[in-house]
Amino acid sequence: MRVLLLKEPKDGESGPDPYIKELESRGHKGTLLPVLSFKFVSLNTLTDKLFQPEKYGGLIFTSPRAVEAVRMCLEEDERREGEATNIPPLFFPCGSIKREVLPTALRENVPLETLTVYQTAEHPNLEKNLKNYFKEQGIPASIAFFSPSGVKFCLEVVRRLSAEQLTQIKFAAIGPTTQDAIAAEGLCVSCTAEKPTAEHLAIAIAKTLQ
């Protein structure tokens, strides 16, 4: 059966994407369709903060994009590292769309400073790619979402393209936060990956499509 995976392919990996591979091993055809685009912002400010390590007690990462932003800054500017003198706040470079659960929990226990280093937006070709997929391959048996942002940007188009066949689609979520986002839109979530990995998502989808 056909499964539409609303995510970017893995960068820099040889061979098939692991999500495609895991689905194929269970007899299903997966198609990847990029949903989000990212624009790095505040990199000068980020660079200044990275090269003042004496001001912070640690660096928090919750997304690959934040890691990429830091890597870019470190590669472009080399400065002498400072020496820690006391207990400074944690530094959290993050995206424009973030849940406040982690920052709130951290601030209850330690000082925390956040900086938005990338903005999340809809992929510029998203609607066109979705239309082409539905035109060429028809209604998929399952659609997998990988983030609340993906739900936000895709669902209106998916509803329009699938029309009365929307209820036939088995919606899958990579994790509980995405599951909640799908459910908040009034859709039934057929399955959620036990862990956010290609294997666990493929297992959940295959079980649902039996």
Rosetta silent file (secondary structure, phi, psi, omega in degrees, C-alpha in Angstrom):
SEQUENCE: MRVLLLKEPKDGESGPDPYIKELESRGHKGTLLPVLSFKFVSLNTLTDKLFQPEKYGGLIFTSPRAVEAVRMCLEEDERREGEATNIPPLFFPCGSIKREVLPTALRENVPLETLTVYQTAEHPNLEKNLKNYFKEQGIPASIAFFSPSGVKFCLEVVRRLSAEQLTQIKFAAIGPTTQDAIAAEGLCVSCTAEKPTAEHLAIAIAKTLQ
SCORE:     score description
SCORE:     0.000 S_00000001
   1 L     0.000  156.349 -177.896    0.000    0.000    0.000 S_00000001
   2 E   -86.959  134.912  179.095    1.060    3.601   -0.574 S_00000001
   3 E  -126.613  126.055  178.076    2.231    5.686    2.386 S_00000001
   4 E   -96.753  118.993 -178.686    2.866    9.433    2.165 S_00000001
   5 E  -104.378  110.900 -175.611    5.632   10.568    4.527 S_00000001
   6 E   -87.127   76.137 -179.191    5.505   14.311    5.119 S_00000001
   7 L  -159.048  162.822  174.889    9.184   14.905    5.854 S_00000001
   8 L   -75.947  148.667  170.675   12.518   15.749    4.249 S_00000001
   9 L   -63.780  154.384  176.536   14.821   12.911    3.183 S_00000001
  10 L   -62.930  136.493  179.157   17.775   12.339    5.466 S_00000001
  11 L   -82.838  139.935  170.031   20.722   14.547    4.531 S_00000001
  12 L    69.569   20.842 -179.909   24.076   13.058    3.655 S_00000001
  13 L  -108.294  140.015  175.705   23.068    9.415    3.857 S_00000001
  14 L   -85.879  151.188  179.431   23.910    6.792    1.266 S_00000001
  15 L    81.154 -177.564 -177.106   21.236    4.393    0.138 S_00000001
  16 L   -68.249  153.458  175.074   17.487    4.718    0.613 S_00000001
  17 L   -58.551  140.076 -176.785   15.954    6.827    3.364 S_00000001
  18 H   -59.623  -32.745  178.766   15.440    4.636    6.469 S_00000001
  19 H   -68.182  -40.399  176.407   11.696    5.355    6.551 S_00000001
  20 H   -63.552  -45.187 -178.294   11.325    4.230    2.939 S_00000001
  21 H   -61.703  -44.998 -178.600   13.460    1.164    3.607 S_00000001
  22 H   -65.927  -38.386  178.068   11.516    0.122    6.703 S_00000001
  23 H   -68.560  -41.746  179.459    8.171    0.477    4.942 S_00000001
  24 H   -62.132  -36.342  179.714    9.367   -1.446    1.884 S_00000001
  25 L   -65.960  -16.077  178.859   10.557   -4.285    4.089 S_00000001
  26 L  -110.030   14.786  172.850    6.950   -4.591    5.275 S_00000001
  27 L    85.695   18.362 -178.723    5.449   -4.498    1.794 S_00000001
  28 L  -120.741  148.719 -179.532    4.497   -0.814    1.573 S_00000001
  29 E  -100.155  114.685  179.984    5.593    1.919   -0.826 S_00000001
  30 E   -98.750  145.481  174.697    6.654    5.117    0.907 S_00000001
  31 E  -128.497  128.565  178.730    7.025    8.543   -0.683 S_00000001
  32 E   -92.111  136.343  178.228    8.844   11.430    1.014 S_00000001
  33 L  -137.687  115.204 -177.556    7.527   14.939    0.540 S_00000001
  34 L   -65.704  137.571 -173.996    9.290   17.915    2.205 S_00000001
  35 L  -110.753  -37.166 -170.992    6.956   20.076    4.268 S_00000001
  36 E  -112.807  154.878  168.847    9.076   22.727    5.976 S_00000001
  37 E  -128.023  155.133 -174.717   11.677   25.275    5.012 S_00000001
  38 E  -131.357  142.471  176.374   14.084   27.010    7.366 S_00000001
  39 E  -128.143  123.498 -179.808   15.795   30.386    7.414 S_00000001
  40 E   -76.459  138.086 -179.758   18.647   31.068    9.815 S_00000001
  41 L  -135.677  163.276  174.329   18.388   34.303   11.781 S_00000001
  42 L    57.748   30.003 -176.417   20.302   36.141   14.548 S_00000001
  43 H   -69.181  -31.625  176.423   23.566   34.397   13.618 S_00000001
  44 H   -64.701  -42.873  177.071   25.702   37.388   14.584 S_00000001
  45 H   -64.470  -41.851  178.554   24.140   37.410   18.045 S_00000001
  46 H   -60.554  -43.758  179.006   24.550   33.640   18.262 S_00000001
  47 H   -59.582  -45.333  179.014   28.236   33.928   17.370 S_00000001
  48 H   -58.213  -41.968 -178.004   28.805   36.534   20.073 S_00000001
  49 H   -71.821  -37.395 -179.861   27.184   34.308   22.677 S_00000001
  50 H   -63.608  -32.722 -178.406   29.036   31.162   21.592 S_00000001
  51 L   -97.592   23.824  168.054   32.368   32.886   22.073 S_00000001
  52 L  -128.421   57.218 -173.984   31.517   34.053   25.558 S_00000001
  53 H   -61.877  -20.768  179.930   31.337   30.587   27.177 S_00000001
  54 H   -66.524  -15.390 -178.539   32.122   32.017   30.598 S_00000001
  55 H   -85.720  -13.009 -172.887   28.593   33.442   30.650 S_00000001
  56 L  -127.431  150.570  179.236   26.814   30.088   30.323 S_00000001
  57 L   -95.433   -6.378  179.806   26.677   26.830   32.198 S_00000001
  58 E   175.231  169.299 -178.589   25.692   24.721   29.202 S_00000001
  59 E  -124.872  128.748 -175.576   24.222   24.608   25.709 S_00000001
  60 L  -108.900  128.290  175.685   20.844   22.989   24.991 S_00000001
  61 L  -118.798  132.533  173.589   19.922   21.467   21.621 S_00000001
  62 L  -127.950    6.172  178.558   16.466   20.172   20.714 S_00000001
  63 L  -153.291  148.946  176.585   16.681   20.291   16.911 S_00000001
  64 H   -61.020  -30.482 -178.880   19.187   19.556   14.121 S_00000001
  65 H   -67.030  -37.127  177.003   18.667   23.083   12.777 S_00000001
  66 H   -65.738  -38.940  176.446   19.942   24.645   15.981 S_00000001
  67 H   -61.650  -42.917  179.619   23.017   22.408   15.783 S_00000001
  68 H   -63.717  -39.728  178.641   23.543   23.525   12.181 S_00000001
  69 H   -61.772  -43.319  178.703   23.262   27.192   13.181 S_00000001
  70 H   -65.642  -42.445  178.936   25.936   26.735   15.842 S_00000001
  71 H   -59.635  -43.830  179.202   28.187   24.825   13.433 S_00000001
  72 H   -59.491  -43.250 -179.139   27.923   27.617   10.876 S_00000001
  73 H   -67.029  -39.943 -178.910   28.888   30.226   13.448 S_00000001
  74 H   -68.829  -33.606 -179.481   31.835   28.217   14.747 S_00000001
  75 H   -73.390  -28.982 -175.181   33.191   27.616   11.260 S_00000001
  76 H   -90.755  -14.546 -175.725   33.027   31.279   10.298 S_00000001
  77 L  -145.626  128.320  178.493   34.542   32.806   13.389 S_00000001
  78 L  -119.364  123.864  179.231   37.338   31.647   15.689 S_00000001
  79 L  -136.513  166.837 -179.875   37.949   33.406   18.981 S_00000001
  80 L   -75.667  132.510  179.055   39.646   32.634   22.263 S_00000001
  81 L   -74.751  145.611  177.348   37.429   30.775   24.704 S_00000001
  82 L   -86.703  177.007  179.760   36.804   32.331   28.118 S_00000001
  83 L  -113.079  134.439  178.949   37.074   30.662   31.478 S_00000001
  84 L   -69.817  135.447 -178.149   34.068   29.866   33.636 S_00000001
  85 L  -117.750  -24.884  177.942   34.102   31.699   36.925 S_00000001
  86 L  -151.488 -166.560 -177.572   30.721   30.939   38.503 S_00000001
  87 L   -88.954  102.706 -178.566   27.405   29.213   37.799 S_00000001
  88 L   -92.398  174.772  178.939   25.997   30.894   34.679 S_00000001
  89 L   -73.598  162.961  170.724   22.665   30.303   32.909 S_00000001
  90 E   -80.524  149.167 -179.560   22.054   27.615   30.316 S_00000001
  91 E  -112.609  128.066 -172.667   21.910   28.812   26.710 S_00000001
  92 E  -125.765   91.869  172.435   19.127   27.475   24.466 S_00000001
  93 E   -75.911  131.036 -171.334   19.299   28.287   20.711 S_00000001
  94 E  -144.922  179.926  179.174   15.918   27.362   19.245 S_00000001
  95 E   -93.936  169.405 -179.073   13.439   27.796   16.398 S_00000001
  96 L   -69.153  -26.731  177.039   10.659   30.325   16.039 S_00000001
  97 L  -108.456  104.130  179.919    8.090   27.566   16.598 S_00000001
  98 L  -141.906  150.140  173.716    8.830   25.843   19.876 S_00000001
  99 L   -79.334  148.128 -177.287    6.846   24.442   22.745 S_00000001
 100 L   -91.074    3.170 -176.744    7.306   26.244   26.053 S_00000001
 101 H   -61.269  -50.786 -177.874    7.292   23.062   28.131 S_00000001
 102 H   -65.896  -51.193  178.842   11.075   22.641   28.234 S_00000001
 103 H   -57.193  -40.564 -179.826   12.004   26.323   28.782 S_00000001
 104 H   -63.912  -44.591 -179.709    9.382   26.642   31.525 S_00000001
 105 H   -64.162  -40.579  179.883   10.574   23.506   33.309 S_00000001
 106 H   -66.316  -42.498 -177.630   14.210   24.588   33.102 S_00000001
 107 H   -64.474  -21.997  177.063   13.539   28.104   34.376 S_00000001
 108 L   -71.217  -16.372 -175.117   11.956   26.630   37.491 S_00000001
 109 L  -122.588  -31.595 -176.914   15.332   25.150   38.400 S_00000001
 110 L  -142.060  157.415  172.902   18.115   27.057   36.628 S_00000001
 111 L   -65.071  143.294 -177.228   18.674   30.390   34.863 S_00000001
 112 E  -141.345  136.281  175.124   17.958   30.079   31.145 S_00000001
 113 E  -123.996  127.228 -179.814   18.596   32.306   28.131 S_00000001
 114 E  -110.469  154.540  175.253   16.965   31.556   24.777 S_00000001
 115 E  -146.768  124.873  175.945   17.719   32.868   21.287 S_00000001
 116 E   -75.502  119.040 -175.794   15.717   32.192   18.114 S_00000001
 117 E  -114.557   -6.839  172.819   18.267   31.141   15.477 S_00000001
 118 E  -152.956  151.327  178.636   15.982   29.848   12.709 S_00000001
 119 E  -109.770  137.935  179.967   12.466   30.433   11.459 S_00000001
 120 E  -100.366  131.161  179.782   10.165   27.629   10.350 S_00000001
 121 E  -140.521  169.085  176.780    7.936   28.160    7.328 S_00000001
 122 E   -68.124  137.517  175.937    5.958   26.161    4.804 S_00000001
 123 L   -59.429  133.445 -174.152    8.069   24.619    2.059 S_00000001
 124 L   -60.708  -24.050 -178.790    7.587   26.806   -1.040 S_00000001
 125 L  -105.548   14.165 -173.142    6.629   23.816   -3.237 S_00000001
 126 H   -58.197  -54.575 -176.105    4.465   22.028   -0.694 S_00000001
 127 H   -62.795  -42.004  178.653    1.044   22.516   -2.291 S_00000001
 128 H   -61.742  -43.641 -179.500    2.352   21.796   -5.789 S_00000001
 129 H   -65.511  -39.287  178.072    4.104   18.618   -4.597 S_00000001
 130 H   -64.833  -44.132  178.921    1.001   17.429   -2.771 S_00000001
 131 H   -60.658  -43.183  179.199   -1.171   18.038   -5.837 S_00000001
 132 H   -63.406  -41.030 -179.890    1.286   16.138   -8.041 S_00000001
 133 H   -61.607  -50.684 -177.470    1.387   13.216   -5.592 S_00000001
 134 H   -64.794  -34.318  179.147   -2.405   12.895   -5.415 S_00000001
 135 H   -68.963  -41.720 -174.726   -2.719   13.273   -9.194 S_00000001
 136 H   -85.073  -35.261 -173.505   -0.083   10.651   -9.991 S_00000001
 137 H  -115.122   -9.184  178.589   -0.571    8.144   -7.168 S_00000001
 138 L    81.890 -164.682 -178.389   -4.082    8.759   -5.923 S_00000001
 139 L   -76.518  122.984  179.368   -5.255    8.686   -2.314 S_00000001
 140 L   -72.279  153.643  176.685   -2.595    7.117   -0.063 S_00000001
 141 L   -69.041  -32.334 -178.619   -3.549    4.385    2.366 S_00000001
 142 E  -145.590  147.507  172.776   -1.722    6.258    5.110 S_00000001
 143 E  -125.198  127.080 -179.009   -0.233    9.707    5.710 S_00000001
 144 E  -106.630  128.930  176.188    2.473   10.151    8.346 S_00000001
 145 E  -103.995  145.886 -174.676    3.076   13.487   10.047 S_00000001
 146 L  -118.979    1.084  178.248    6.372   14.297   11.727 S_00000001
 147 L  -168.077  155.896  173.004    5.648   17.569   13.530 S_00000001
 148 H   -59.588  -33.104  177.554    2.787   19.854   14.570 S_00000001
 149 H   -63.219  -39.912  177.459    4.108   22.318   11.966 S_00000001
 150 H   -61.229  -40.470  176.662    3.666   19.656    9.300 S_00000001
 151 H   -62.076  -46.872 -178.215    0.069   19.199   10.376 S_00000001
 152 H   -59.002  -44.599 -173.689   -0.505   22.953   10.283 S_00000001
 153 H   -82.259  -25.562 -171.670    0.939   23.448    6.809 S_00000001
 154 H  -100.127  -30.364 -163.729   -0.384   20.288    5.106 S_00000001
 155 H   -63.353  -39.714 -179.392   -3.784   19.451    6.442 S_00000001
 156 H   -60.412  -43.095  179.706   -5.876   22.008    4.571 S_00000001
 157 H   -68.105  -42.323  178.841   -4.432   20.878    1.236 S_00000001
 158 H   -60.303  -43.667  178.337   -4.780   17.194    2.156 S_00000001
 159 H   -58.997  -45.022 -176.674   -8.436   17.732    3.090 S_00000001
 160 H   -66.248  -42.089 -176.077   -9.113   19.474   -0.220 S_00000001
 161 H   -74.247  -33.768 -177.564   -7.340   16.893   -2.375 S_00000001
 162 H   -89.037  -20.973  175.376   -8.804   13.837   -0.688 S_00000001
 163 H    49.563 -126.291 -175.609  -12.328   15.307   -0.339 S_00000001
 164 H   -70.820  -11.001  179.373  -14.858   12.631    0.669 S_00000001
 165 H   -89.094    3.878 -179.176  -12.103    9.995    0.768 S_00000001
 166 H   -55.432  -39.790 -176.615  -10.387   11.696    3.708 S_00000001
 167 H   -69.563  -13.914  178.582  -11.890    9.232    6.175 S_00000001
 168 H   -80.560  -16.976 -176.192  -10.290    6.336    4.282 S_00000001
 169 L   -81.494  133.836  174.970   -6.779    7.569    5.081 S_00000001
 170 E   -90.450  113.376 -178.306   -4.977    6.152    8.107 S_00000001
 171 E   -89.771  131.331 -178.183   -3.178    9.043    9.794 S_00000001
 172 E  -118.809  150.199 -179.754    0.069    8.245   11.589 S_00000001
 173 E  -127.024  143.605  179.591    2.137   10.359   13.991 S_00000001
 174 L   -74.734  -21.034 -178.982    5.835   10.189   14.821 S_00000001
 175 L  -167.026  177.512 -174.148    5.144   11.001   18.478 S_00000001
 176 H   -64.882  -33.790  179.741    2.584   12.187   21.048 S_00000001
 177 H   -66.196  -43.862  176.825    2.967   15.918   20.346 S_00000001
 178 H   -67.072  -37.701  176.400    2.237   15.403   16.652 S_00000001
 179 H   -57.719  -44.634  179.739   -0.574   13.017   17.576 S_00000001
 180 H   -63.567  -37.318  179.950   -2.186   15.754   19.676 S_00000001
 181 H   -65.461  -39.942  178.256   -1.875   18.223   16.779 S_00000001
 182 H   -66.215  -46.481 -178.642   -3.668   15.830   14.404 S_00000001
 183 H   -62.726  -34.983  179.551   -6.387   15.079   16.953 S_00000001
 184 H   -63.873  -21.353  177.689   -6.879   18.812   17.584 S_00000001
 185 L   -88.440    5.272  176.759   -7.892   19.110   13.922 S_00000001
 186 L    83.907   14.515 -179.985  -10.700   16.632   14.485 S_00000001
 187 L  -102.073  151.266  176.954   -9.024   13.698   12.747 S_00000001
 188 L   -82.783  127.794  176.726   -8.648   10.172   14.044 S_00000001
 189 E   -90.548  112.455 -175.482   -5.029    9.157   14.646 S_00000001
 190 E   -74.068  -32.151  179.920   -4.749    5.534   13.548 S_00000001
 191 E  -160.872  154.188  176.404   -1.292    4.962   15.024 S_00000001
 192 E  -133.122  134.433  179.731    1.624    6.654   16.781 S_00000001
 193 L   -61.437  135.886  178.329    5.195    5.389   16.749 S_00000001
 194 L   -62.779  -36.931  173.411    6.229    3.918   20.093 S_00000001
 195 L  -134.767  152.232 -175.845    9.574    5.658   19.602 S_00000001
 196 L   -78.445   63.278  179.269   10.447    8.368   17.027 S_00000001
 197 L  -128.126  161.600  178.473   12.401    6.064   14.709 S_00000001
 198 H   -59.694  -43.145 -178.122   11.870    4.754   11.185 S_00000001
 199 H   -62.454  -48.305 -176.556   11.490    1.204   12.459 S_00000001
 200 H   -68.317  -34.706  176.864    8.876    1.985   15.093 S_00000001
 201 H   -68.711  -41.812  178.785    6.832    4.152   12.733 S_00000001
 202 H   -62.665  -40.474  177.466    6.907    1.475   10.027 S_00000001
 203 H   -60.238  -46.027 -178.192    5.812   -1.153   12.542 S_00000001
 204 H   -64.962  -43.437 -179.665    2.890    1.014   13.658 S_00000001
 205 H   -67.141  -43.888 -179.857    1.769    1.811   10.101 S_00000001
 206 H   -60.665  -39.614  179.801    2.094   -1.797    8.916 S_00000001
 207 H   -65.731  -40.432 -179.412   -0.011   -2.966   11.846 S_00000001
 208 H   -67.241  -33.514 -176.582   -2.679   -0.355   11.106 S_00000001
 209 L   -87.611    1.344 -179.342   -2.818   -1.292    7.403 S_00000001
 210 L   -64.324    0.000    0.000   -3.215   -5.008    7.999 S_00000001
